Structures are given as C-alpha cells and as structure tokens.
Amino acid sequence: MILNASGCLDALTAPRVARSLDAFVAKTITPEPRPGNAQPRLAESDFGLLNSIGLQNPGLDVFYAEVLPLLEELEMPLWISVGGSNAADYARICERIGERDSVDVLELNLSCPNVDPAAAGAAEIVAACRAVSGKPLYAKLSPQLPDIAEVATGVIEAGASGLSLVNSLRGLVLDEWTLEPRLARAVGGYSGAALRPVALAAVFSCYEATKGTVPIVGMGGVQSGKHALDLIAAGASAVALGSVLFGDLEAPERVRSELEEEARARGFERPSEARGAAHQPFAA
Ligand code: RRO
C-alpha cells in the first residue's frame, strides 16, 4: 500500500496523483483556522528539505464544508490528519470528521515539529479520540521521542489501531553568507533522504515492541522501491511518500513498480510477504 505523507499534497494537486495512491492523506487540520508560521517557511538542505509551515489550515468548519467535498470527489479512501493543542481538540475533530463514510482513517498528528508540543500525553489524546469514534486511529509519532517504542505501545493500549512512523526531525539551515537562519522561525522540520535510517530504526523498534500485531505506515526519505522495501522489511505494512512528491508527482507509480520488482528479485511474490524480514522470528 502506497500513500502520501500528510502535508505533501494538497486538494488541488491530489487529482493528478490520486490514481497512483492507495489512499490520500490530507494535511493536518485543527479546530480553528491557523495562518501558519511567518515566511520563509521552506529551505533546501543537504540531503533534504526543512519546513516550517506551522500547521497552516482552514480549520475544522471550512475543511468540512469546502475541502472534504473536494477530496471526496477523488473517490478513494481518505485519511484525515488531526491536530490540536489538547485532547479535547483532537476528539472534537475525530467526532465530526469520523461521521463521514468517505473517511477511512483518522491519523492523529502527535508530532508536529513546528508548533508548541501538545500539553496532553499521546495516550491521553488517543483515548479521548477512541471514546468518540469507531474509525481506525493511527498515531503519528516523532522520531525524536526518547523511546518511541514505549510511546507506541502506550498509544496502542489506549486504543490506536496503527502507527504512522515518522514525522520530520527538528533541523536548522543557515544562509551561506549572512549565517542567519534561512527559515523565519529558525528551526524547522527536516525530511528527505537523511531521514531514511531514522525512520527505519523507528519502524524496526515499534514492530518489535508490538510483535508485528499492528499496521505501521513507514515514511521518511523514501525515493525508490528499494527504500520502500527496506521499510517493509523493518516492519511497515504500508509506505508513504513525502518530500519526493514536491519534485516528482510520478514517484508513487515508479516506487510501486520498483517495489514489486525489488521484492520479486529477493524471492517474495508480493512486497507484503517481506514484512518483518529484517527481524528474527518472535519466540512463541
Ligand atoms: O505544518 C507543519 O509545519 C508540519 C507539520 Br503539521 C508536521 O506534522 N510535520 C512537519 O514537518 N511540518
């Protein structure tokens, strides 16, 4: 299964790529509109991209009335990314958006690097959302958690159905001559090729901690079918493409066919058969 990472495609570009994705993941929404952070918000860096969008979004009401109907026209499974500053914010969005049949999954963004962290703990947010919605809930976690596997098992116990691993890393890029930060807010979310080993390690340890019992969307620097296969071997059941989409809208199609070839070349009939191949078998 190949998805886009939240925030890397908007409702207007989506129709150009939608057919090559198994589901469309929308940019994170919050209860109230947010203008986002000051410009500049994007800077290229070695091996990746730094962003400081700052959760820019039209807010729940406008999303529900104007953006969701556009996404529904894609006639494909929709994953809606949910944000907020406390558990009640997340639950409010899950309750409202969760009513729609077109919405397959609510992805709880517990890891935006560009806004102040949620005051509530991850498990508390998941439990509040579980209480108001029967939809699958995926917890999107930060690669900077001191022990991501511990948080992963906590959110699963609190009612999450799956994990999205990982969000961007905090990074900084300085102007070559002025030595000032290239982003208005200085530090931003760093994604791209350099995130690959970090994402692999997170998927690997969360798969191990959950004994392969929950679905995991792996993401971080995927640019080829081999990168996707690595994440699947580490434990991902699906792979999402992020920054690669900014430069290459053909990437999902290409990665899908490369992934099938790379899996076959290693004796797997389907990529899904390679899930967990990087692990020793679990003790019975
Ligand atoms: O909007 C952003 O600045 C942002 C978000 Br919500 C996120 O989850 N990850 C990211 O790198 N940027």
Coordinates of C-alpha atoms and ligand atoms in Angstrom, one line a residue:
M1 CA 0.0 0.0 0.0
I2 CA 1.5 3.4 -1.0
L3 CA 0.2 6.7 0.4
N4 CA 1.3 10.3 0.5
A5 CA 2.6 11.7 3.8
S6 CA 0.3 14.3 5.3
G7 CA 1.0 17.8 4.1
C8 CA 2.9 16.8 1.0
L9 CA 0.0 17.0 -1.5
D10 CA -3.0 19.4 -1.4
A11 CA -6.6 19.0 -2.6
L12 CA -5.7 20.7 -5.9
T13 CA -2.6 18.6 -6.8
A14 CA -4.2 15.4 -5.4
P15 CA -6.3 14.6 -8.5
R16 CA -3.0 14.4 -10.6
V17 CA -1.6 11.7 -8.4
A18 CA -4.6 10.1 -6.7
R19 CA -4.9 7.2 -9.1
S20 CA -1.4 6.0 -8.2
L21 CA -2.0 6.1 -4.4
D22 CA -4.0 3.6 -2.4
A23 CA -5.3 6.3 -0.1
F24 CA -5.0 10.1 0.1
V25 CA -3.7 11.6 3.4
A26 CA -4.9 15.2 3.9
K27 CA -2.8 17.9 5.6
T28 CA -3.4 18.2 9.4
I29 CA -6.4 20.2 10.5
T30 CA -7.1 21.9 13.8
P31 CA -10.4 23.0 15.3
E32 CA -9.7 26.7 14.5
P33 CA -8.0 28.1 11.3
R34 CA -4.3 28.7 11.5
P35 CA -2.4 31.1 9.3
G36 CA 0.9 29.1 9.7
N37 CA 4.3 30.5 10.5
A38 CA 6.0 33.5 9.0
Q39 CA 7.8 33.2 5.7
P40 CA 10.2 31.9 4.6
R41 CA 8.9 28.5 5.5
L42 CA 10.9 26.2 3.2
A43 CA 14.6 25.8 2.8
E44 CA 16.6 23.1 1.0
S45 CA 19.3 21.5 2.9
D46 CA 21.9 18.8 2.4
F47 CA 20.1 15.6 1.7
G48 CA 16.6 17.0 2.4
L49 CA 14.2 19.8 3.0
L50 CA 13.5 22.0 6.0
N51 CA 9.9 23.2 6.5
S52 CA 8.2 25.5 9.0
I53 CA 4.6 25.5 7.7
G54 CA 3.3 25.8 11.2
L55 CA 0.1 23.8 10.8
Q56 CA -1.5 26.2 8.3
N57 CA -5.0 25.0 7.7
P58 CA -8.5 26.4 7.2
G59 CA -9.9 25.0 10.5
L60 CA -12.5 22.3 11.0
D61 CA -15.6 24.1 9.7
V62 CA -14.1 25.2 6.4
F63 CA -12.3 21.9 5.9
Y64 CA -15.6 20.0 6.5
A65 CA -17.7 22.3 4.2
E66 CA -15.2 23.1 1.4
V67 CA -12.2 20.8 1.4
L68 CA -13.6 17.5 2.3
P69 CA -16.2 17.5 -0.6
L70 CA -13.3 18.2 -3.0
L71 CA -11.4 15.2 -1.5
E72 CA -14.5 13.1 -1.7
E73 CA -14.6 13.7 -5.5
L74 CA -11.3 11.7 -5.7
E75 CA -13.5 8.6 -4.9
M76 CA -10.7 7.0 -3.0
P77 CA -10.0 6.1 0.7
L78 CA -9.3 9.3 2.7
W79 CA -7.1 9.6 5.7
I80 CA -7.6 12.8 7.6
S81 CA -4.8 14.1 9.8
V82 CA -5.9 15.6 13.0
G83 CA -4.1 18.1 15.2
G84 CA -4.8 20.3 18.2
S85 CA -3.4 21.6 21.4
N86 CA -5.2 19.3 23.8
A87 CA -7.1 16.0 23.9
A88 CA -10.5 17.8 23.6
D89 CA -9.3 19.5 20.3
Y90 CA -8.4 16.1 18.8
A91 CA -11.6 14.5 20.0
R92 CA -13.8 17.3 18.6
I93 CA -12.3 16.8 15.1
C94 CA -12.5 13.0 15.2
E95 CA -16.1 13.1 16.3
R96 CA -17.1 15.4 13.4
I97 CA -14.9 14.0 10.6
G98 CA -15.4 10.4 11.8
E99 CA -19.0 10.6 10.8
R100 CA -18.2 10.6 7.1
D101 CA -18.2 7.3 5.2
S102 CA -15.6 8.6 2.8
V103 CA -13.1 8.8 5.7
D104 CA -11.2 5.6 6.2
V105 CA -8.7 6.6 8.8
L106 CA -8.1 9.4 11.3
E107 CA -4.4 10.0 11.7
L108 CA -3.6 11.7 14.9
N109 CA -0.6 14.0 14.4
L110 CA 1.1 13.8 17.8
S111 CA 4.4 15.1 16.4
C112 CA 4.3 18.4 14.5
P113 CA 7.8 19.9 14.9
N114 CA 6.8 23.5 14.2
V115 CA 4.3 24.3 16.9
D116 CA 4.4 24.0 20.6
P117 CA 4.0 20.4 21.7
A118 CA 0.6 19.2 22.8
A119 CA 0.3 19.6 26.5
A120 CA -1.5 16.2 26.8
G121 CA 0.3 13.0 26.6
A122 CA -0.1 10.9 23.4
A123 CA -2.0 8.1 25.1
E124 CA -4.5 10.6 26.7
I125 CA -5.2 12.1 23.2
V126 CA -5.7 8.7 21.6
A127 CA -8.1 7.6 24.4
A128 CA -10.1 10.8 24.0
C129 CA -10.5 10.1 20.3
R130 CA -11.2 6.4 20.8
A131 CA -14.1 7.4 23.1
V132 CA -15.8 9.4 20.3
S133 CA -15.0 7.5 17.1
G134 CA -15.1 3.9 15.9
K135 CA -12.8 4.7 12.9
P136 CA -9.3 3.3 12.7
L137 CA -7.0 5.7 14.5
Y138 CA -3.3 5.9 13.6
A139 CA -0.9 7.7 15.9
K140 CA 1.8 9.7 14.0
L141 CA 4.9 9.8 16.2
S142 CA 8.1 11.9 16.3
P143 CA 11.5 10.3 15.6
Q144 CA 12.8 12.5 18.5
L145 CA 10.9 10.7 21.2
P146 CA 13.5 9.3 23.7
D147 CA 11.8 5.9 23.5
I148 CA 9.4 5.7 20.5
A149 CA 8.6 2.0 21.1
E150 CA 7.4 2.8 24.6
V151 CA 5.1 5.6 23.3
A152 CA 3.9 3.3 20.5
T153 CA 2.8 0.5 22.9
G154 CA 1.1 3.2 25.1
V155 CA -1.0 4.6 22.2
I156 CA -1.9 1.1 21.1
E157 CA -3.1 0.2 24.6
A158 CA -5.1 3.5 24.6
G159 CA -7.0 2.4 21.5
A160 CA -4.9 3.3 18.5
S161 CA -5.3 0.9 15.6
G162 CA -2.0 1.6 13.9
L163 CA 1.2 3.7 13.8
S164 CA 2.5 6.3 11.3
L165 CA 6.3 6.5 11.6
V166 CA 7.8 9.0 11.4
N167 CA 7.3 12.8 11.3
S168 CA 10.2 15.1 10.5
L169 CA 13.2 15.8 12.6
R170 CA 14.0 19.2 14.0
G171 CA 16.7 20.9 11.9
L172 CA 18.3 24.2 11.1
V173 CA 19.8 25.6 7.9
L174 CA 21.9 28.8 7.9
D175 CA 22.4 31.2 5.0
E176 CA 25.8 30.6 3.4
W177 CA 26.9 34.3 3.8
T178 CA 24.8 36.0 6.4
L179 CA 24.9 32.9 8.7
E180 CA 21.3 33.7 9.6
P181 CA 18.7 31.0 9.8
R182 CA 17.0 30.5 6.4
L183 CA 13.6 30.0 8.0
A184 CA 11.8 32.8 9.7
R185 CA 11.3 30.6 12.7
A186 CA 14.9 29.3 12.5
V187 CA 14.3 25.7 13.4
G188 CA 12.0 23.6 11.2
G189 CA 11.1 20.0 10.3
Y190 CA 13.8 18.2 8.4
S191 CA 12.7 15.5 6.0
G192 CA 14.2 13.7 2.9
A193 CA 16.9 11.2 2.3
A194 CA 18.7 11.8 5.7
L195 CA 15.5 10.7 7.5
R196 CA 15.6 7.2 6.0
P197 CA 17.8 5.4 8.6
V198 CA 15.9 7.2 11.3
A199 CA 12.6 6.1 10.0
L200 CA 13.9 2.5 9.6
A201 CA 15.0 2.4 13.2
A202 CA 11.7 3.7 14.4
V203 CA 9.7 1.2 12.4
F204 CA 12.0 -1.6 13.4
S205 CA 11.7 -1.0 17.1
C206 CA 8.0 -0.3 17.1
Y207 CA 7.3 -3.5 15.1
E208 CA 9.4 -5.4 17.6
A209 CA 7.6 -3.8 20.6
T210 CA 4.2 -4.5 19.1
K211 CA 5.2 -8.0 17.9
G212 CA 4.0 -7.3 14.4
T213 CA 0.4 -7.1 15.6
V214 CA -0.5 -3.6 14.4
P215 CA -0.3 -2.0 11.0
I216 CA 2.5 0.5 10.6
V217 CA 2.9 3.2 7.8
G218 CA 6.6 3.8 7.3
M219 CA 7.8 7.1 5.9
G220 CA 10.9 9.1 5.8
G221 CA 13.1 9.8 2.8
V222 CA 11.5 7.1 0.5
Q223 CA 12.6 7.8 -3.1
S224 CA 12.7 4.4 -4.6
G225 CA 11.2 0.9 -4.5
K226 CA 14.2 -0.4 -2.5
H227 CA 13.7 2.3 0.1
A228 CA 10.1 1.2 0.4
L229 CA 11.1 -2.5 0.6
D230 CA 13.6 -1.7 3.4
L231 CA 10.8 -0.1 5.5
I232 CA 8.6 -3.1 4.9
A233 CA 11.4 -5.5 6.0
A234 CA 11.8 -3.4 9.1
G235 CA 8.0 -3.9 9.8
A236 CA 5.9 -1.4 7.8
S237 CA 2.7 -2.7 6.3
A238 CA 2.4 0.4 4.1
V239 CA 4.7 3.1 2.9
A240 CA 4.1 6.9 2.5
L241 CA 6.0 9.2 0.2
G242 CA 6.8 12.7 1.5
S243 CA 9.3 15.3 0.2
V244 CA 9.9 13.3 -3.0
L245 CA 6.4 14.4 -4.1
F246 CA 7.5 18.1 -4.2
G247 CA 9.7 17.4 -7.2
D248 CA 8.2 14.3 -8.7
L249 CA 4.5 13.6 -9.0
E250 CA 5.3 10.4 -10.9
A251 CA 7.0 9.0 -7.8
P252 CA 4.1 6.8 -6.5
E253 CA 3.8 5.0 -9.8
R254 CA 7.5 4.5 -10.1
V255 CA 8.1 3.4 -6.5
R256 CA 5.2 0.9 -6.7
S257 CA 6.6 -0.9 -9.8
E258 CA 10.2 -0.7 -8.4
L259 CA 9.0 -2.2 -5.1
E260 CA 7.3 -5.1 -6.8
E261 CA 10.5 -5.8 -8.8
E262 CA 12.8 -5.5 -5.8
A263 CA 10.6 -7.8 -3.8
R264 CA 10.5 -10.4 -6.6
A265 CA 14.3 -10.2 -7.0
R266 CA 14.6 -11.3 -3.4
G267 CA 12.2 -14.2 -3.8
F268 CA 9.0 -12.6 -2.4
E269 CA 5.9 -13.0 -4.6
R270 CA 4.4 -9.8 -3.2
P271 CA 6.0 -6.9 -1.3
S272 CA 3.8 -7.6 1.7
E273 CA 5.5 -11.0 2.1
A274 CA 8.7 -9.2 3.0
R275 CA 7.1 -7.6 6.1
G276 CA 9.3 -8.1 9.1
A277 CA 12.1 -9.8 7.1
A278 CA 14.7 -7.8 9.0
H279 CA 13.6 -9.4 12.3
Q280 CA 14.5 -12.6 14.0
P281 CA 11.3 -14.7 14.3
F282 CA 9.4 -13.9 17.5
A283 CA 9.7 -16.5 20.3
A284 CA 6.4 -18.4 20.6
Ligands
RRO1 O1 2.7 22.2 9.3 C1 3.9 21.9 9.6 O2 4.8 22.7 9.8 C2 4.3 20.5 9.8 C3 3.5 19.5 10.4 BR1 1.8 19.9 11.0 C4 4.0 18.2 10.6 O3 3.4 17.3 11.1 N1 5.3 18.0 10.2 C5 6.1 18.9 9.5 O4 7.2 18.6 9.2 N2 5.6 20.2 9.4

